[in-house]
Amino acid sequence: MNKIEELRKIIEENDNIVFFGGAGVSVPSGIPDFRSADGIYSQAYKSVLNPETIISHSFFMRYPDEFYEFYKDKMIYEKAEPNDAHYALAELERCGKLNAVITQNIDGLHQKAGSKRVLELHGTIHYNYCMKCGKRYGLEYILNSKGVPKCSCGGIVRPDVVLYEEGLDGHTVEMSRAFVQAADVLIVGGTSLKVYPAAGYVREFVGKKLVLINKSATDMDSDADLVINDDIARVLREAVLL
């Protein structure tokens, strides 16, 4: 039995599965990850500052124009479409096997593929709000704004995403931890498990099977019951038999 067949067997035998995913899940959709050789953090940019500094809270508050230039150029991929990994997970949820998708991504592709219970640890590009009055705006408003998006009240509109130096949403965190702790099977995919505190929640899993799907090794490989170093879209497509 090869590793994908082993994963298929695990899926077939369990109905209490949770998926925890990172940037690698969206790479097959044309969205670069952050830390790989071709990732956002490795790409040259106009600014002499590194991307982690630009997408920090303090930089946003001090230099909103420069922040939004980078954000629109490097963080928004409005034409990206779900790939087979997203569709496979949506199918598992539809079949009653997958209880939740916990994602570090902000692109909304899980919902676009049909997943209903998606916990977005780092927020989403699709929701934005005025920092002055709280009025909500969609992604199109950000894309169509010149410079810093402004609300009708005059306040700055910011994306509902978690920037560096900011904490995660408490409710989303507690729900994510509860799903991980209650799962029989945890499938972790497309993440190096180096972004904390989010990656730390995986260590709270106490169920039967821990599956890691990532192109490169992670610090938790030795703790997993099954490790697959391959393209996550191909692995989930074949395991779910799309």
mmCIF file of C-alpha atoms in Angstrom:
data_model
loop_
_atom_site.group_PDB
_atom_site.id
_atom_site.type_symbol
_atom_site.label_atom_id
_atom_site.label_comp_id
_atom_site.label_asym_id
_atom_site.label_seq_id
_atom_site.Cartn_x
_atom_site.Cartn_y
_atom_site.Cartn_z
ATOM 1 C CA MET A 1 0.000 0.000 0.000
ATOM 2 C CA ASN A 2 1.483 3.374 -1.002
ATOM 3 C CA LYS A 3 1.096 6.495 1.103
ATOM 4 C CA ILE A 4 -1.848 7.963 -0.813
ATOM 5 C CA GLU A 5 -3.701 4.654 -0.530
ATOM 6 C CA GLU A 6 -2.942 4.689 3.190
ATOM 7 C CA LEU A 7 -4.422 8.188 3.446
ATOM 8 C CA ARG A 8 -7.474 7.076 1.493
ATOM 9 C CA LYS A 9 -7.976 4.216 3.961
ATOM 10 C CA ILE A 10 -7.692 6.582 6.928
ATOM 11 C CA ILE A 11 -10.322 8.852 5.372
ATOM 12 C CA GLU A 12 -12.648 5.954 4.596
ATOM 13 C CA GLU A 13 -12.480 4.632 8.169
ATOM 14 C CA ASN A 14 -13.052 7.948 9.973
ATOM 15 C CA ASP A 15 -15.848 10.513 10.153
ATOM 16 C CA ASN A 16 -14.284 12.951 12.608
ATOM 17 C CA ILE A 17 -11.550 14.612 10.540
ATOM 18 C CA VAL A 18 -10.162 18.153 10.833
ATOM 19 C CA PHE A 19 -7.861 19.837 8.322
ATOM 20 C CA PHE A 20 -5.250 22.414 9.289
ATOM 21 C CA GLY A 21 -3.673 24.194 6.327
ATOM 22 C CA GLY A 22 -1.140 26.825 5.423
ATOM 23 C CA ALA A 23 0.047 28.799 2.418
ATOM 24 C CA GLY A 24 1.066 25.688 0.473
ATOM 25 C CA VAL A 25 -2.594 24.786 -0.006
ATOM 26 C CA SER A 26 -3.048 27.795 -2.285
ATOM 27 C CA VAL A 27 0.254 27.559 -4.161
ATOM 28 C CA PRO A 28 -1.303 25.311 -6.877
ATOM 29 C CA SER A 29 -3.817 28.142 -7.403
ATOM 30 C CA GLY A 30 -0.992 30.503 -8.329
ATOM 31 C CA ILE A 31 -0.654 32.233 -4.967
ATOM 32 C CA PRO A 32 2.967 32.225 -3.736
ATOM 33 C CA ASP A 33 3.709 31.074 -0.218
ATOM 34 C CA PHE A 34 5.859 33.069 2.174
ATOM 35 C CA ARG A 35 8.987 31.202 3.185
ATOM 36 C CA SER A 36 9.995 28.969 0.283
ATOM 37 C CA ALA A 37 12.693 29.902 -2.232
ATOM 38 C CA ASP A 38 9.997 31.325 -4.528
ATOM 39 C CA GLY A 39 7.901 32.759 -1.715
ATOM 40 C CA ILE A 40 6.895 36.339 -1.039
ATOM 41 C CA TYR A 41 9.596 36.838 1.573
ATOM 42 C CA SER A 42 12.286 35.820 -0.929
ATOM 43 C CA GLN A 43 11.137 38.117 -3.719
ATOM 44 C CA ALA A 44 12.768 41.427 -4.423
ATOM 45 C CA TYR A 45 10.518 44.443 -3.879
ATOM 46 C CA LYS A 46 10.704 48.177 -4.443
ATOM 47 C CA SER A 47 11.129 48.903 -0.766
ATOM 48 C CA VAL A 48 14.401 48.225 1.006
ATOM 49 C CA LEU A 49 12.284 46.944 3.902
ATOM 50 C CA ASN A 50 11.466 43.265 4.204
ATOM 51 C CA PRO A 51 7.850 42.162 3.672
ATOM 52 C CA GLU A 52 7.384 41.179 7.324
ATOM 53 C CA THR A 53 8.026 44.783 8.304
ATOM 54 C CA ILE A 54 5.673 46.176 5.651
ATOM 55 C CA ILE A 55 2.743 43.991 6.751
ATOM 56 C CA SER A 56 3.155 44.833 10.419
ATOM 57 C CA HIS A 57 0.713 46.851 12.491
ATOM 58 C CA SER A 58 3.172 49.622 13.268
ATOM 59 C CA PHE A 59 4.167 50.056 9.599
ATOM 60 C CA PHE A 60 0.507 50.129 8.528
ATOM 61 C CA MET A 61 -0.314 52.813 11.083
ATOM 62 C CA ARG A 62 2.695 54.938 10.177
ATOM 63 C CA TYR A 63 2.913 54.415 6.410
ATOM 64 C CA PRO A 64 -0.529 53.348 5.118
ATOM 65 C CA ASP A 65 0.280 54.407 1.542
ATOM 66 C CA GLU A 66 3.321 52.122 1.333
ATOM 67 C CA PHE A 67 1.449 49.350 3.110
ATOM 68 C CA TYR A 68 -1.411 49.394 0.620
ATOM 69 C CA GLU A 69 0.946 49.506 -2.357
ATOM 70 C CA PHE A 70 2.536 46.258 -1.177
ATOM 71 C CA TYR A 71 -0.742 44.724 0.017
ATOM 72 C CA LYS A 72 -2.507 45.173 -3.325
ATOM 73 C CA ASP A 73 0.560 44.055 -5.282
ATOM 74 C CA LYS A 74 1.603 41.006 -3.248
ATOM 75 C CA MET A 75 -1.224 39.896 -0.940
ATOM 76 C CA ILE A 76 -4.318 40.006 -3.164
ATOM 77 C CA TYR A 77 -4.836 37.519 -5.990
ATOM 78 C CA GLU A 78 -8.437 38.205 -6.937
ATOM 79 C CA LYS A 79 -8.310 36.010 -10.069
ATOM 80 C CA ALA A 80 -7.076 32.920 -8.214
ATOM 81 C CA GLU A 81 -9.383 29.896 -8.331
ATOM 82 C CA PRO A 82 -9.640 26.920 -5.947
ATOM 83 C CA ASN A 83 -7.481 23.914 -6.784
ATOM 84 C CA ASP A 84 -8.055 20.197 -6.215
ATOM 85 C CA ALA A 85 -6.997 20.440 -2.561
ATOM 86 C CA HIS A 86 -9.782 22.946 -1.858
ATOM 87 C CA TYR A 87 -12.348 20.900 -3.784
ATOM 88 C CA ALA A 88 -11.323 17.641 -2.103
ATOM 89 C CA LEU A 89 -11.782 19.162 1.342
ATOM 90 C CA ALA A 90 -15.172 20.595 0.375
ATOM 91 C CA GLU A 91 -16.202 17.135 -0.829
ATOM 92 C CA LEU A 92 -15.100 15.522 2.442
ATOM 93 C CA GLU A 93 -17.207 18.023 4.358
ATOM 94 C CA ARG A 94 -20.188 17.379 2.073
ATOM 95 C CA CYS A 95 -19.846 13.649 2.755
ATOM 96 C CA GLY A 96 -19.886 14.215 6.516
ATOM 97 C CA LYS A 97 -16.271 13.211 7.100
ATOM 98 C CA LEU A 98 -14.593 16.585 7.591
ATOM 99 C CA ASN A 99 -15.768 18.685 10.531
ATOM 100 C CA ALA A 100 -13.726 21.840 9.934
ATOM 101 C CA VAL A 101 -11.042 23.514 7.867
ATOM 102 C CA ILE A 102 -8.645 25.611 9.926
ATOM 103 C CA THR A 103 -6.574 27.835 7.669
ATOM 104 C CA GLN A 104 -3.769 30.338 7.968
ATOM 105 C CA ASN A 105 -4.639 31.652 4.499
ATOM 106 C CA ILE A 106 -6.531 34.880 3.848
ATOM 107 C CA ASP A 107 -7.618 34.236 0.243
ATOM 108 C CA GLY A 108 -11.097 32.755 0.806
ATOM 109 C CA LEU A 109 -10.541 29.897 -1.654
ATOM 110 C CA HIS A 110 -11.880 27.222 0.720
ATOM 111 C CA GLN A 111 -15.259 28.948 0.792
ATOM 112 C CA LYS A 112 -15.158 29.496 -2.957
ATOM 113 C CA ALA A 113 -14.674 25.726 -3.402
ATOM 114 C CA GLY A 114 -17.728 25.009 -1.254
ATOM 115 C CA SER A 115 -16.427 24.498 2.287
ATOM 116 C CA LYS A 116 -18.883 25.800 4.878
ATOM 117 C CA ARG A 117 -17.063 25.534 8.203
ATOM 118 C CA VAL A 118 -13.827 27.442 7.669
ATOM 119 C CA LEU A 119 -11.917 28.983 10.555
ATOM 120 C CA GLU A 120 -9.613 31.728 9.248
ATOM 121 C CA LEU A 121 -6.928 32.240 11.867
ATOM 122 C CA HIS A 122 -5.357 35.185 10.047
ATOM 123 C CA GLY A 123 -8.546 36.791 8.738
ATOM 124 C CA THR A 124 -9.529 37.373 5.126
ATOM 125 C CA ILE A 125 -8.965 39.831 2.295
ATOM 126 C CA HIS A 126 -12.693 39.717 1.527
ATOM 127 C CA TYR A 127 -13.729 41.719 4.606
ATOM 128 C CA ASN A 128 -12.551 45.223 5.355
ATOM 129 C CA TYR A 129 -13.708 47.806 7.836
ATOM 130 C CA CYS A 130 -13.411 51.488 8.689
ATOM 131 C CA MET A 131 -11.147 52.045 11.656
ATOM 132 C CA LYS A 132 -13.244 55.087 12.652
ATOM 133 C CA CYS A 133 -16.896 54.023 12.359
ATOM 134 C CA GLY A 134 -16.664 50.264 11.722
ATOM 135 C CA LYS A 135 -18.486 50.287 8.371
ATOM 136 C CA ARG A 136 -17.810 47.125 6.337
ATOM 137 C CA TYR A 137 -16.442 47.007 2.798
ATOM 138 C CA GLY A 138 -15.786 44.203 0.314
ATOM 139 C CA LEU A 139 -12.637 43.393 -1.618
ATOM 140 C CA GLU A 140 -13.723 45.311 -4.716
ATOM 141 C CA TYR A 141 -13.772 48.544 -2.737
ATOM 142 C CA ILE A 142 -10.123 48.047 -1.801
ATOM 143 C CA LEU A 143 -9.097 47.129 -5.332
ATOM 144 C CA ASN A 144 -10.892 50.118 -6.857
ATOM 145 C CA SER A 145 -9.546 52.630 -4.342
ATOM 146 C CA LYS A 146 -6.591 54.802 -5.240
ATOM 147 C CA GLY A 147 -4.000 55.037 -2.530
ATOM 148 C CA VAL A 148 -5.329 54.453 0.977
ATOM 149 C CA PRO A 149 -9.003 53.369 0.938
ATOM 150 C CA LYS A 150 -11.184 55.826 2.827
ATOM 151 C CA CYS A 151 -14.633 55.372 4.319
ATOM 152 C CA SER A 152 -17.535 57.720 3.624
ATOM 153 C CA CYS A 153 -16.917 59.100 7.132
ATOM 154 C CA GLY A 154 -13.312 59.887 6.255
ATOM 155 C CA GLY A 155 -11.729 57.086 8.260
ATOM 156 C CA ILE A 156 -9.131 54.659 6.883
ATOM 157 C CA VAL A 157 -10.493 51.308 5.696
ATOM 158 C CA ARG A 158 -8.236 48.425 6.675
ATOM 159 C CA PRO A 159 -8.337 44.738 5.727
ATOM 160 C CA ASP A 160 -9.714 42.336 8.318
ATOM 161 C CA VAL A 161 -6.453 40.397 8.351
ATOM 162 C CA VAL A 162 -4.027 39.800 11.195
ATOM 163 C CA LEU A 163 -0.867 41.830 10.716
ATOM 164 C CA TYR A 164 2.449 41.185 12.414
ATOM 165 C CA GLU A 165 2.399 42.522 16.013
ATOM 166 C CA GLU A 166 -1.351 41.822 16.254
ATOM 167 C CA GLY A 167 -3.048 39.003 18.136
ATOM 168 C CA LEU A 168 -5.346 36.397 16.626
ATOM 169 C CA ASP A 169 -9.095 36.601 17.123
ATOM 170 C CA GLY A 170 -9.856 34.889 20.431
ATOM 171 C CA HIS A 171 -13.103 33.243 19.330
ATOM 172 C CA THR A 172 -11.527 31.784 16.185
ATOM 173 C CA VAL A 173 -8.594 30.499 18.214
ATOM 174 C CA GLU A 174 -10.768 28.766 20.795
ATOM 175 C CA MET A 175 -12.964 27.151 18.126
ATOM 176 C CA SER A 176 -9.884 25.956 16.227
ATOM 177 C CA ARG A 177 -8.326 24.458 19.331
ATOM 178 C CA ALA A 178 -11.594 22.749 20.258
ATOM 179 C CA PHE A 179 -11.905 21.128 16.817
ATOM 180 C CA VAL A 180 -8.269 19.951 16.890
ATOM 181 C CA GLN A 181 -8.587 18.520 20.383
ATOM 182 C CA ALA A 182 -11.824 16.689 19.541
ATOM 183 C CA ALA A 183 -10.706 15.252 16.174
ATOM 184 C CA ASP A 184 -9.966 11.585 15.587
ATOM 185 C CA VAL A 185 -7.879 12.440 12.516
ATOM 186 C CA LEU A 186 -5.946 15.655 11.928
ATOM 187 C CA ILE A 187 -4.650 16.276 8.414
ATOM 188 C CA VAL A 188 -2.070 19.052 8.298
ATOM 189 C CA GLY A 189 -1.178 20.323 4.840
ATOM 190 C CA GLY A 190 0.819 22.976 3.034
ATOM 191 C CA THR A 191 2.507 24.411 6.098
ATOM 192 C CA SER A 192 6.014 24.373 7.509
ATOM 193 C CA LEU A 193 4.496 24.589 11.018
ATOM 194 C CA LYS A 194 6.809 27.489 11.815
ATOM 195 C CA VAL A 195 4.225 30.252 12.236
ATOM 196 C CA TYR A 196 3.230 30.586 15.865
ATOM 197 C CA PRO A 197 0.970 30.648 17.762
ATOM 198 C CA ALA A 198 -1.162 28.999 15.062
ATOM 199 C CA ALA A 199 1.191 26.063 14.450
ATOM 200 C CA GLY A 200 1.225 25.340 18.153
ATOM 201 C CA TYR A 201 -2.430 24.303 18.084
ATOM 202 C CA VAL A 202 -1.484 21.209 16.073
ATOM 203 C CA ARG A 203 0.474 19.977 19.089
ATOM 204 C CA GLU A 204 -2.774 19.837 21.061
ATOM 205 C CA PHE A 205 -4.057 16.985 18.899
ATOM 206 C CA VAL A 206 -4.620 13.800 20.921
ATOM 207 C CA GLY A 207 -6.625 11.737 18.431
ATOM 208 C CA LYS A 208 -5.859 8.547 16.528
ATOM 209 C CA LYS A 209 -4.088 9.631 13.343
ATOM 210 C CA LEU A 210 -1.912 12.642 12.537
ATOM 211 C CA VAL A 211 -1.233 13.086 8.813
ATOM 212 C CA LEU A 212 1.283 15.623 7.465
ATOM 213 C CA ILE A 213 1.260 16.603 3.778
ATOM 214 C CA ASN A 214 3.966 19.071 2.810
ATOM 215 C CA LYS A 215 6.595 19.267 0.080
ATOM 216 C CA SER A 216 9.376 19.627 2.630
ATOM 217 C CA ALA A 217 9.993 18.153 6.059
ATOM 218 C CA THR A 218 8.548 19.751 9.202
ATOM 219 C CA ASP A 219 9.554 19.675 12.852
ATOM 220 C CA MET A 220 6.585 17.416 13.576
ATOM 221 C CA ASP A 221 7.280 14.679 11.044
ATOM 222 C CA SER A 222 8.510 12.313 13.753
ATOM 223 C CA ASP A 223 5.217 12.717 15.629
ATOM 224 C CA ALA A 224 3.020 11.899 12.623
ATOM 225 C CA ASP A 225 1.437 8.569 11.742
ATOM 226 C CA LEU A 226 1.717 9.362 8.031
ATOM 227 C CA VAL A 227 4.012 11.846 6.257
ATOM 228 C CA ILE A 228 3.589 12.607 2.558
ATOM 229 C CA ASN A 229 6.124 14.945 0.945
ATOM 230 C CA ASP A 230 4.302 15.800 -2.255
ATOM 231 C CA ASP A 231 2.021 18.332 -3.928
ATOM 232 C CA ILE A 232 -1.043 18.654 -1.713
ATOM 233 C CA ALA A 233 -3.482 19.183 -4.592
ATOM 234 C CA ARG A 234 -2.420 15.918 -6.219
ATOM 235 C CA VAL A 235 -2.400 14.010 -2.932
ATOM 236 C CA LEU A 236 -5.887 15.069 -1.867
ATOM 237 C CA ARG A 237 -7.291 14.652 -5.367
ATOM 238 C CA GLU A 238 -6.129 11.056 -5.500
ATOM 239 C CA ALA A 239 -6.991 10.280 -1.888
ATOM 240 C CA VAL A 240 -10.534 11.594 -2.222
ATOM 241 C CA LEU A 241 -10.902 10.263 -5.796
ATOM 242 C CA LEU A 242 -12.200 13.487 -7.338
#
